[in-house]
Short mmCIF file of C-alpha atoms in Angstrom, two decimals:
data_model
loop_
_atom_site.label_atom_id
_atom_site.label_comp_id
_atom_site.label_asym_id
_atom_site.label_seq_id
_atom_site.Cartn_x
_atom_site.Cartn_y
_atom_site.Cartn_z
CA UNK W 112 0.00 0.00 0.00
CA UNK W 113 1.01 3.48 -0.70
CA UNK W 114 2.07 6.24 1.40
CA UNK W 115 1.93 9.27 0.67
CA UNK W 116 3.87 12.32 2.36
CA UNK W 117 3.73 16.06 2.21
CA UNK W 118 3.11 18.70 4.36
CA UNK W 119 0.06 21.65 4.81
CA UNK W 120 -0.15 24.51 6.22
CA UNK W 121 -1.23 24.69 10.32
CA UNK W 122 -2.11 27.32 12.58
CA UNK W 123 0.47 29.76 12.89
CA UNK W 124 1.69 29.40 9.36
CA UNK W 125 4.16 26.44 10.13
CA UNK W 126 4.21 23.58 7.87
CA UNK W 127 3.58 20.42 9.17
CA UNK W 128 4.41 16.63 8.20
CA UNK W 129 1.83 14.59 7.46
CA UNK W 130 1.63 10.71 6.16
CA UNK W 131 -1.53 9.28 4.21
CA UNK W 132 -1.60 5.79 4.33
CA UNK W 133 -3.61 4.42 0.69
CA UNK W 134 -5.31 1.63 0.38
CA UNK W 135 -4.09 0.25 -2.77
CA UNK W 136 -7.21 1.09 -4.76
CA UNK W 137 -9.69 3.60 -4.60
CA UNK W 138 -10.54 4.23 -0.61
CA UNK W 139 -14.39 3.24 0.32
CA UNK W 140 -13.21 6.45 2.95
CA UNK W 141 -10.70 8.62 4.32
CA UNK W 142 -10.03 8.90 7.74
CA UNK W 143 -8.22 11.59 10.16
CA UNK W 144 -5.84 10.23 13.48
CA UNK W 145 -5.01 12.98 16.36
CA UNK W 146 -1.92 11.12 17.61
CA UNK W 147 -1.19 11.32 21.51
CA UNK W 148 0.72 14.09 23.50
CA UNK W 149 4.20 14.92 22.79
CA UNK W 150 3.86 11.42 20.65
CA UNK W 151 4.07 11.81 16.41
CA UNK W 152 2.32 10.33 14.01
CA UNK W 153 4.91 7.55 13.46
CA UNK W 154 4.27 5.59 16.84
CA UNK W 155 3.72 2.71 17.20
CA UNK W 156 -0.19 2.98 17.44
CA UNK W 157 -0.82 5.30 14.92
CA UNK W 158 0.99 4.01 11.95
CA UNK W 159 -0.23 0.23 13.02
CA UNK W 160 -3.90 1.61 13.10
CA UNK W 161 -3.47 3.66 9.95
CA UNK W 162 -1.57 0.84 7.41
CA UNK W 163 -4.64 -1.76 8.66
CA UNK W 164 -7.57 0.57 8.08
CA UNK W 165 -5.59 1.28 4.78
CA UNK W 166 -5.53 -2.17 4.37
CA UNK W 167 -9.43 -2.56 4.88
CA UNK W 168 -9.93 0.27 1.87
CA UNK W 169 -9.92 3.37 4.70
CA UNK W 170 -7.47 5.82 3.68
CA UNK W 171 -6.12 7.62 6.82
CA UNK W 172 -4.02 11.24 7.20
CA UNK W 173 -2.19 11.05 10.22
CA UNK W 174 0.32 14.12 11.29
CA UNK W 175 2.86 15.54 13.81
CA UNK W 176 1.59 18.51 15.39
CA UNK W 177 3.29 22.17 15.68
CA UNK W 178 7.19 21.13 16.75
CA UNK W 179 7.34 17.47 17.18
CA UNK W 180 8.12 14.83 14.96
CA UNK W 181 9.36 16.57 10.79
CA UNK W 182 6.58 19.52 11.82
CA UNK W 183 8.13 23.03 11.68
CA UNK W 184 7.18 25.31 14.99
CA UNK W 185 8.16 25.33 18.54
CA UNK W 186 6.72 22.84 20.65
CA UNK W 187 6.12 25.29 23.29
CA UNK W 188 4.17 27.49 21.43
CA UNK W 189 1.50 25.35 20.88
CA UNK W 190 -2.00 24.69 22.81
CA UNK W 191 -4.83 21.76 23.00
CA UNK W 192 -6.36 24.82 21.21
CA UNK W 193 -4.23 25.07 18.15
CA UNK W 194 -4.28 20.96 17.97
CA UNK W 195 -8.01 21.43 17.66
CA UNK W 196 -7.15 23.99 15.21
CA UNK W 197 -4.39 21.98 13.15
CA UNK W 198 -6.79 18.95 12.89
CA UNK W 199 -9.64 21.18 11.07
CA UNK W 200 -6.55 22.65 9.30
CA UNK W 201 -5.74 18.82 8.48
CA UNK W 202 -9.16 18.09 7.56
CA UNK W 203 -9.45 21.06 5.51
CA UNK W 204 -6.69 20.16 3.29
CA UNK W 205 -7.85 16.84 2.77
CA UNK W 206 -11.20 17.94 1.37
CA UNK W 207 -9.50 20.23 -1.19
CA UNK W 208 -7.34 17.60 -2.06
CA UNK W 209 -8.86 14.74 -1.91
CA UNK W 210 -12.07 13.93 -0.13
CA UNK W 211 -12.90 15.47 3.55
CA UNK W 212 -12.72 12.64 5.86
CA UNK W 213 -15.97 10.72 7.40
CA UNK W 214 -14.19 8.83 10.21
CA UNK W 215 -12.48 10.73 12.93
CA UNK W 216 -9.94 8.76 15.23
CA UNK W 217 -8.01 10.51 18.62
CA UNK W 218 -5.73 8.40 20.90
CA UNK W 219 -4.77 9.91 24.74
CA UNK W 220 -5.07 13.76 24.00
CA UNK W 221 -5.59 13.20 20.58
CA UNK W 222 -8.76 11.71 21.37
CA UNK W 223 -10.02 14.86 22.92
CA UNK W 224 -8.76 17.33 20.55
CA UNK W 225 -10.29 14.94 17.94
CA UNK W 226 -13.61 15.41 20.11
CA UNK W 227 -13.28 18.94 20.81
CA UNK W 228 -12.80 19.33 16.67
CA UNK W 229 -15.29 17.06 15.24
CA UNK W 230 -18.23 19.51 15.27
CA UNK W 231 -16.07 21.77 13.11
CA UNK W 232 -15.41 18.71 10.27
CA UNK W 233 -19.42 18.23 8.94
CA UNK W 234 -18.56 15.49 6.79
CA UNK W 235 -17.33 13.31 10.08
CA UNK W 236 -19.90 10.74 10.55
CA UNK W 237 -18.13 8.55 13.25
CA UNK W 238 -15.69 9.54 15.78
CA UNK W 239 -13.80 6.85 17.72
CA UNK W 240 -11.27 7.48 20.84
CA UNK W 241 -8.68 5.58 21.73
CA UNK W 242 -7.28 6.14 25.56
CA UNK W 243 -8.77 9.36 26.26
CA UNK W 244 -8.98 11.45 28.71
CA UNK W 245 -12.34 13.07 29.44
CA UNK W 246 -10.78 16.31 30.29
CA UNK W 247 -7.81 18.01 28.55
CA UNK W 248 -6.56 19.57 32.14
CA UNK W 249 -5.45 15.31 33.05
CA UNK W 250 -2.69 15.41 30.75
CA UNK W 251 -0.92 17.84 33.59
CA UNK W 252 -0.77 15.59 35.94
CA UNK W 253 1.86 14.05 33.59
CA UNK W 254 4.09 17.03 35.56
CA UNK W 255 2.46 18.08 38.22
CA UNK W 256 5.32 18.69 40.40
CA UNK W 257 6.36 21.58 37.44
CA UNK W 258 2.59 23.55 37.66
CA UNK W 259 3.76 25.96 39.94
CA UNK W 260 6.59 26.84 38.86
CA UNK W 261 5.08 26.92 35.21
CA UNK W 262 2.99 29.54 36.45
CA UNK W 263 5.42 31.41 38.28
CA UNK W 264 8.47 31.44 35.93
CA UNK W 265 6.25 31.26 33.00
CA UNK W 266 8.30 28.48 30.92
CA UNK W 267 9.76 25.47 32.42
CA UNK W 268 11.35 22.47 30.94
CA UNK W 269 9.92 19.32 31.71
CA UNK W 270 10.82 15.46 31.06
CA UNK W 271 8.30 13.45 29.05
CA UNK W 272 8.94 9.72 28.42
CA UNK W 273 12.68 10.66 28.40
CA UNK W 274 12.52 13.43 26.43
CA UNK W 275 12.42 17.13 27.73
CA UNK W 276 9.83 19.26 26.57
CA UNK W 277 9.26 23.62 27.30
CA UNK W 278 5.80 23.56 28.89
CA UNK W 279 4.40 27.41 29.41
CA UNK W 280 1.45 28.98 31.43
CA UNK W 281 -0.25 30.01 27.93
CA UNK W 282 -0.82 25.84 27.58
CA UNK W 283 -2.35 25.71 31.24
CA UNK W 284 -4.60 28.87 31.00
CA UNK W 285 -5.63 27.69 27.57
CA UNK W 286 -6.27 23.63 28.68
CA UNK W 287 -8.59 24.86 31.44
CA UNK W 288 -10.68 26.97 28.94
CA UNK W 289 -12.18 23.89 27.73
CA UNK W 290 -14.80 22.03 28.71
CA UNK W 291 -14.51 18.48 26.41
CA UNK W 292 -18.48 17.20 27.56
CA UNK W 293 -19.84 19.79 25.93
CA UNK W 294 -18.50 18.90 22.69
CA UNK W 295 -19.49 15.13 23.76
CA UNK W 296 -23.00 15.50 24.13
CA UNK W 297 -23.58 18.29 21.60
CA UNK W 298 -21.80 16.15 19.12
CA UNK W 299 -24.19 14.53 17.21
CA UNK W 300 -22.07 12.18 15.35
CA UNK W 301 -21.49 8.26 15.98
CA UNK W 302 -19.04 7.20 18.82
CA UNK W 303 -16.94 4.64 19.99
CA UNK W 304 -15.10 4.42 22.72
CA UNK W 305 -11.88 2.14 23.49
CA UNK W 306 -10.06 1.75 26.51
CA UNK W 307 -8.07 -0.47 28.57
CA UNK W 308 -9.42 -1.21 32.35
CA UNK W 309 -5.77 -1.65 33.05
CA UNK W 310 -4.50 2.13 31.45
CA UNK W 311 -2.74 3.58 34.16
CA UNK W 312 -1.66 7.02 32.43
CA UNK W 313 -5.23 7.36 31.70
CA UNK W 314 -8.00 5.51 34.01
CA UNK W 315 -10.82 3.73 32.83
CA UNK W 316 -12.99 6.68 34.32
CA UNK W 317 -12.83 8.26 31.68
CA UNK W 318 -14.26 6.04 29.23
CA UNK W 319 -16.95 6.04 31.42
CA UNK W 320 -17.42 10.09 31.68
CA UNK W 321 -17.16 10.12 27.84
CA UNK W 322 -19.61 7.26 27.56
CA UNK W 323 -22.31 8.95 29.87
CA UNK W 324 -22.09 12.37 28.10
CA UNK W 325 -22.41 11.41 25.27
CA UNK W 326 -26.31 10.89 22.99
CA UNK W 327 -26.87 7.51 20.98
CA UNK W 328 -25.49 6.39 18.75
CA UNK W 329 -22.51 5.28 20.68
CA UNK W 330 -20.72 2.11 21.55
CA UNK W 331 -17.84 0.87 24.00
CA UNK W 332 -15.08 -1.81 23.55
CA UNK W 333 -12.63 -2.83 26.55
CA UNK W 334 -9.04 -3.10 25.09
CA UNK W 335 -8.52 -5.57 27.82
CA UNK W 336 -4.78 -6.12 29.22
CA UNK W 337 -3.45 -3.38 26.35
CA UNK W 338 -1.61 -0.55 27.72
CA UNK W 339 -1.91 3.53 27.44
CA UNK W 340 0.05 3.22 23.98
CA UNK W 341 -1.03 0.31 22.39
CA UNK W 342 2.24 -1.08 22.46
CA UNK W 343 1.81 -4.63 21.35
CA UNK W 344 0.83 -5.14 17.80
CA UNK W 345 -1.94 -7.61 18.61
CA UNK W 346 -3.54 -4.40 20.79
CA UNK W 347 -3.45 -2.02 17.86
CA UNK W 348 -4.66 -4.51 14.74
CA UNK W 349 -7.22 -5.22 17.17
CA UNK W 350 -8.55 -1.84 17.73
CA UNK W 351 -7.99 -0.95 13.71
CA UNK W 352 -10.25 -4.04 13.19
CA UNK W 353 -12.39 -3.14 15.71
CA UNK W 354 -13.39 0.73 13.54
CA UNK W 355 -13.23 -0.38 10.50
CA UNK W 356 -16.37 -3.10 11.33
CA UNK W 357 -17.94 -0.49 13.66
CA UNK W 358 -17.28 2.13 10.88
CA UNK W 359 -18.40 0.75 8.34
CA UNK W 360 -22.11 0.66 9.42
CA UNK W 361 -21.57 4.99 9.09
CA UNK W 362 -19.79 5.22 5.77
CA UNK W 363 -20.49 3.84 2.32
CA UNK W 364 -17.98 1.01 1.84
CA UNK W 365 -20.29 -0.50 -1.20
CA UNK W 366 -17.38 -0.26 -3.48
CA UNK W 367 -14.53 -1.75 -1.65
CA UNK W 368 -11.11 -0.99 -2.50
CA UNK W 369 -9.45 -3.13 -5.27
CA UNK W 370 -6.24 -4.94 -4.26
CA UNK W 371 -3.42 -4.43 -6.41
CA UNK W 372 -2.58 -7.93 -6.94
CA UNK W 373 -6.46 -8.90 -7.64
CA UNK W 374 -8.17 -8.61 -11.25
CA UNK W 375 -11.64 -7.39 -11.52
CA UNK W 376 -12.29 -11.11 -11.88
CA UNK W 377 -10.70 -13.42 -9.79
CA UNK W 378 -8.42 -15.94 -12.10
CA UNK W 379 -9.02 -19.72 -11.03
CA UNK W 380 -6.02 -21.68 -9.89
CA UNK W 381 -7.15 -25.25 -10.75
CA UNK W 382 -3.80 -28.44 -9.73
CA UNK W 383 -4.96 -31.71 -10.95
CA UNK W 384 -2.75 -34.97 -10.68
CA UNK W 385 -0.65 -36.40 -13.20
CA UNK W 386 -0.44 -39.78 -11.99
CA UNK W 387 3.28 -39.82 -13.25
CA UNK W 388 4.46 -40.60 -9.53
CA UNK W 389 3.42 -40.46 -6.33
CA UNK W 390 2.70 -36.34 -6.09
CA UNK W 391 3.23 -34.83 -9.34
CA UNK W 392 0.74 -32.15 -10.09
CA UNK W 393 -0.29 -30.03 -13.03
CA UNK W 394 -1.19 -26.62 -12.35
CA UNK W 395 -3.16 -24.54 -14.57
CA UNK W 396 -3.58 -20.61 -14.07
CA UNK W 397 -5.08 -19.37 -16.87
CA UNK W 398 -3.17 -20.08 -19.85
CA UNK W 399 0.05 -20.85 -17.78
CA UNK W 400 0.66 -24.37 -16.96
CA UNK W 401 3.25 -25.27 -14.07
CA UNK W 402 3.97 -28.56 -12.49
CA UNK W 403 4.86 -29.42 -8.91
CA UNK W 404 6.80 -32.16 -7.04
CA UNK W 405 8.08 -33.01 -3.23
CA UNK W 406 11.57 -32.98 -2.10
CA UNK W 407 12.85 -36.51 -2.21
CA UNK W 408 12.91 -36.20 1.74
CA UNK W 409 8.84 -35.78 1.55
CA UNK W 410 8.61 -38.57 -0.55
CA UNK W 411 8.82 -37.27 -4.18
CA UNK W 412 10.98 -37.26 -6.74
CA UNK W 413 12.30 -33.70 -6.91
CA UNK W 414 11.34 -33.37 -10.62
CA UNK W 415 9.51 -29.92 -9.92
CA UNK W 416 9.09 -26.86 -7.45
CA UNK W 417 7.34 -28.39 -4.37
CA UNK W 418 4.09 -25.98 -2.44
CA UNK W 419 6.39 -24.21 -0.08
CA UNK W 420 8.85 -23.54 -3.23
CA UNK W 421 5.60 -21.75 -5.07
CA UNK W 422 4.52 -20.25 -1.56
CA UNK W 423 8.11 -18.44 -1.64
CA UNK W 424 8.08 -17.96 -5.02
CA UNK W 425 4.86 -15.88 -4.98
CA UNK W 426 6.07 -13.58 -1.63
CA UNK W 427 9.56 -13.01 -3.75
CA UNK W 428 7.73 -11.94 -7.17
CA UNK W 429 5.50 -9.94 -5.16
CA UNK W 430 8.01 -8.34 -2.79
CA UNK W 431 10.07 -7.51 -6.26
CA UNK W 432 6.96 -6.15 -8.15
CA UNK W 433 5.80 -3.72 -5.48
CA UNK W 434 9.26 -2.31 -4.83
CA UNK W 435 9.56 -1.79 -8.36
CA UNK W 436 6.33 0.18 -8.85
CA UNK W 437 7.17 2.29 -6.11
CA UNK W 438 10.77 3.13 -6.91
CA UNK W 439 9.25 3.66 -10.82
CA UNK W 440 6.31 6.00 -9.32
CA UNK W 441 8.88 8.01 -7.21
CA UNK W 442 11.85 7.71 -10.35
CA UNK W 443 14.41 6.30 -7.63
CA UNK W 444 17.35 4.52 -8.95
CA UNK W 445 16.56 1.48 -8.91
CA UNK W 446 18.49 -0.67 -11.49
CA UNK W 447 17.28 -4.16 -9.92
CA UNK W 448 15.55 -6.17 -7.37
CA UNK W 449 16.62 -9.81 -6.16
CA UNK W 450 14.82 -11.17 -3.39
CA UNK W 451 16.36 -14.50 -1.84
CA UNK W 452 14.09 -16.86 0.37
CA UNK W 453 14.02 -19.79 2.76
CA UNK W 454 11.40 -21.13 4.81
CA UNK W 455 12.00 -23.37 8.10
CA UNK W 456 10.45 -24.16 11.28
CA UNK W 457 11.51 -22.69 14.39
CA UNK W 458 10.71 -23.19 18.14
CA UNK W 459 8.34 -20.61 19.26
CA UNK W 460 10.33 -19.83 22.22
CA UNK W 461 13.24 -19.01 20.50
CA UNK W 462 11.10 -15.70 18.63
CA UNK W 463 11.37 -13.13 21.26
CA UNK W 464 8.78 -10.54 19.18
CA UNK W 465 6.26 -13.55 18.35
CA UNK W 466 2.86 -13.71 20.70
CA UNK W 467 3.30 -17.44 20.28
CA UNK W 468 5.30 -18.93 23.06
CA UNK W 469 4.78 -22.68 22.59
CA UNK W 470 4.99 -25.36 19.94
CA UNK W 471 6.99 -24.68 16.42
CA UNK W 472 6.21 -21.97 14.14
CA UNK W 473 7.23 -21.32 10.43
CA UNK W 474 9.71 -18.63 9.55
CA UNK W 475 10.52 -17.24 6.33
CA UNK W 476 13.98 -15.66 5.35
CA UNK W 477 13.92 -12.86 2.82
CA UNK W 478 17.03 -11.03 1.83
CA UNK W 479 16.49 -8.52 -0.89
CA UNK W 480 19.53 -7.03 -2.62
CA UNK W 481 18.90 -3.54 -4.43
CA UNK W 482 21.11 -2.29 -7.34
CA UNK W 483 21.22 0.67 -8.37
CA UNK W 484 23.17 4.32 -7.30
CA UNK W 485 20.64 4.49 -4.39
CA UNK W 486 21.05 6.48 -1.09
CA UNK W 487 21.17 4.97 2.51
CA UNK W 488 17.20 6.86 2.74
CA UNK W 489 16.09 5.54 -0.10
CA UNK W 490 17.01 2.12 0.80
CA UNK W 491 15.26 2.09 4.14
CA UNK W 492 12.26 3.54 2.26
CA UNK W 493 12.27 0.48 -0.30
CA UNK W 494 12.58 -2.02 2.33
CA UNK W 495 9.53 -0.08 4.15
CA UNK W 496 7.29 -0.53 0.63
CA UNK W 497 8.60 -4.64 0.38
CA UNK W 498 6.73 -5.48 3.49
CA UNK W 499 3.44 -3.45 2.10
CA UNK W 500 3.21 -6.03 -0.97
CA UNK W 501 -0.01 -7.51 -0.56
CA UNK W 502 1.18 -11.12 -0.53
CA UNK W 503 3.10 -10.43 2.26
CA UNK W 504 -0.02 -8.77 3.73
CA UNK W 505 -1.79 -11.97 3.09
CA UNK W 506 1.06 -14.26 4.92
CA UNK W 507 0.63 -11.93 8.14
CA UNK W 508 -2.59 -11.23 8.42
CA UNK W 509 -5.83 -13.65 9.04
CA UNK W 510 -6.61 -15.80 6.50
CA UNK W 511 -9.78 -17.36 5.80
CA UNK W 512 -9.93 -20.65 3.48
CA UNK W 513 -13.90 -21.85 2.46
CA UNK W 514 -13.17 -25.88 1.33
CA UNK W 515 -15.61 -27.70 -0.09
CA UNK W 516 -16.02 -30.96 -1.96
CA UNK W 517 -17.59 -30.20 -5.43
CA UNK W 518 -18.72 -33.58 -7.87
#
């Protein structure tokens, strides 16, 4: 799937970075993600959420707000207010540009600016949260100890997961201005809700608060045992499966997306034996005809590729073909593509990022060499786009096979 970067103009004038993640057809809808404070919109959470709902035909702009992340402006300059104000800003641009976007999604303080702004985006029909607090002014308890000095000195630097931040008393006066249930029950739109009973950055109170306020329609989902950031992938291809079924019953999603690597019509795959030994097979895919054998070590004779040899076969051309249609669209130099592939078992315990833990599990090895007079940038970006090729997409994601027996 394609992504698409550029920036737009925010409040204040600065330019800001922003990432649309494409479905790889025509999006059924677009969608607009507030990321969380002091976060970006490459975390974890927000590009996981955004590349699934692309996946599921719903293109979505994420963006870093004024002075974090590749956005221009001073951090400290900025307000829940001119958040608010950016994400119109965001949605603004992409109605000129491409369609205004009918799903609105927030996570931690994103989720209230995304509440707080959604009666200023008309064509929103949905709005889902994500970890949020029910009132802006909770995100200072994140440094309390600092408030009063903040409001004596003015400025004050402050350490935020690690990294230091200038927090000011323009951002406190402004955060107490609001009042979030307001927008919640004069909002009008549909509304879910997700949260973990186990957040401890932001309690499960809020959900609750958000819930009440808010006027049918509007739904709650319990991101059980997932933390404040979605860190584990599971937690955040849950909750992007999660809005796109929920979302779907708000926006027209008659005309799906179409897959890159699917005709209008499905082509038939049809493998019939030959009967020349034990398990030679003829495969016919149109007018293409294949054949297929086992290793000797399964029992065949070696004479052809074997399932697992097609299986890699189809990842490689696939991983080649979608690097090469993105290097072509964006005229990189990319002289060629070789992609190199093994498949073996391995012991589940021995895969510290798998959720698995037990029992064997199948790996695949794929080295891909690039030639061409390409820069250290441009390499990382290719090797982004060769695990967006929609076999590969297939491979990791749930897979659904209908058998049936047929005369």
């Amino acid at each position: 799937m394609p992504t698409e970067r550029f920036q737009f103009t925010g409040e204040g004038g600065h330019q800001l970075s922003a990432a649309l993640e494409l479905p790889d057809g025509e999006p059924a809808a677009f969608a607009l993600f507030a990321h969380c404070f002091t976060c970006g919109k490459d975390t974890l959470a927000a590009k996981r959420i955004s590349v699934a709902l692309a996946a599921k035909g719903i293109a979505v702009l994420r963006f870093d707000f004024t002075g974090l992340g590749s956005s221009e402006g001073d951090f400290a300059n900025s307000t829940f207010s001119s958040n608010v104000t950016d994400l119109v800003r965001a949605a603004d641009h992409l109605r000129a540009t491409r369609k205004a976007p009918s799903v609105l999604i927030g996570h931690s303080l994103g989720g209230a600016a995304i509440l707080a702004a959604a009666g200023q985006i008309p064509e929103a029909k949905a709005v889902a949260t994500i970890a949020a607090p029910s009132d802006p002014v909770h995100v200072t308890g994140l440094f309390k100890e600092h408030i009063n000095n903040i409001r004596a000195q003015g400025e004050v630097e402050v350490s935020l997961a690690g990294r230091p931040f200038r927090i000011r008393r323009e951002f406190l006066d402004d955060i107490i201005e609001h009042e979030l249930m307001k927008d919640v029950t004069g909002l009008h739109k549909a509304l879910l809700v997700m949260h973990s009973p186990v957040d401890d950055i932001v309690g499960i109170d809020n959900a609750t608060k958000i819930f009440v306020s808010a006027k049918h329609s509007k739904s709650f989902v319990s991101l059980d045992h997932a933390d404040h950031l979605l860190t584990a992938p599971a937690d955040a291809l849950y909750a992007a499966d999660v809005i796109a079924a929920w979302a779907s019953r708000y926006i027209d999603t008659a005309k799906p997306a179409k897959a890159m690597d699917l005709p209008e019509t499905p082509r038939q795959v049809v493998v019939q034996e030959t009967r020349k030994s034990k398990f030679n097979q003829i495969i016919s895919v149109g007018p293409h005809r294949l054949v297929a054998d086992e290793p000797v070590a399964a029992g065949g004779e070696d004479a052809d590729p074997g399932p697992y040899d097609f299986l890699l076969a189809g990842l490689g051309a696939c991983t080649s073909m979608t690097m090469r249609l993105y290097a072509d669209r964006k005229s990189l130099p990319l002289d060629r593509v070789t992609v190199t592939l093994k498949h073996s078992k391995i012991y589940a315990k021995d895969c510290a990022e798998c959720e698995t833990r037990e029992g064997m599990l199948d790996q695949i090895e794929r080295d891909i060499a690039m030639e061409g007079a390409l820069d250290a940038e441009q390499r990382k970006k290719l090797m982004e786009i060769a695990d967006k090729c929609p076999v590969h997409r297939t491979l990791t994601s749930e897979i659904r096979i209908v058998t049936k027996a047929v005369k």
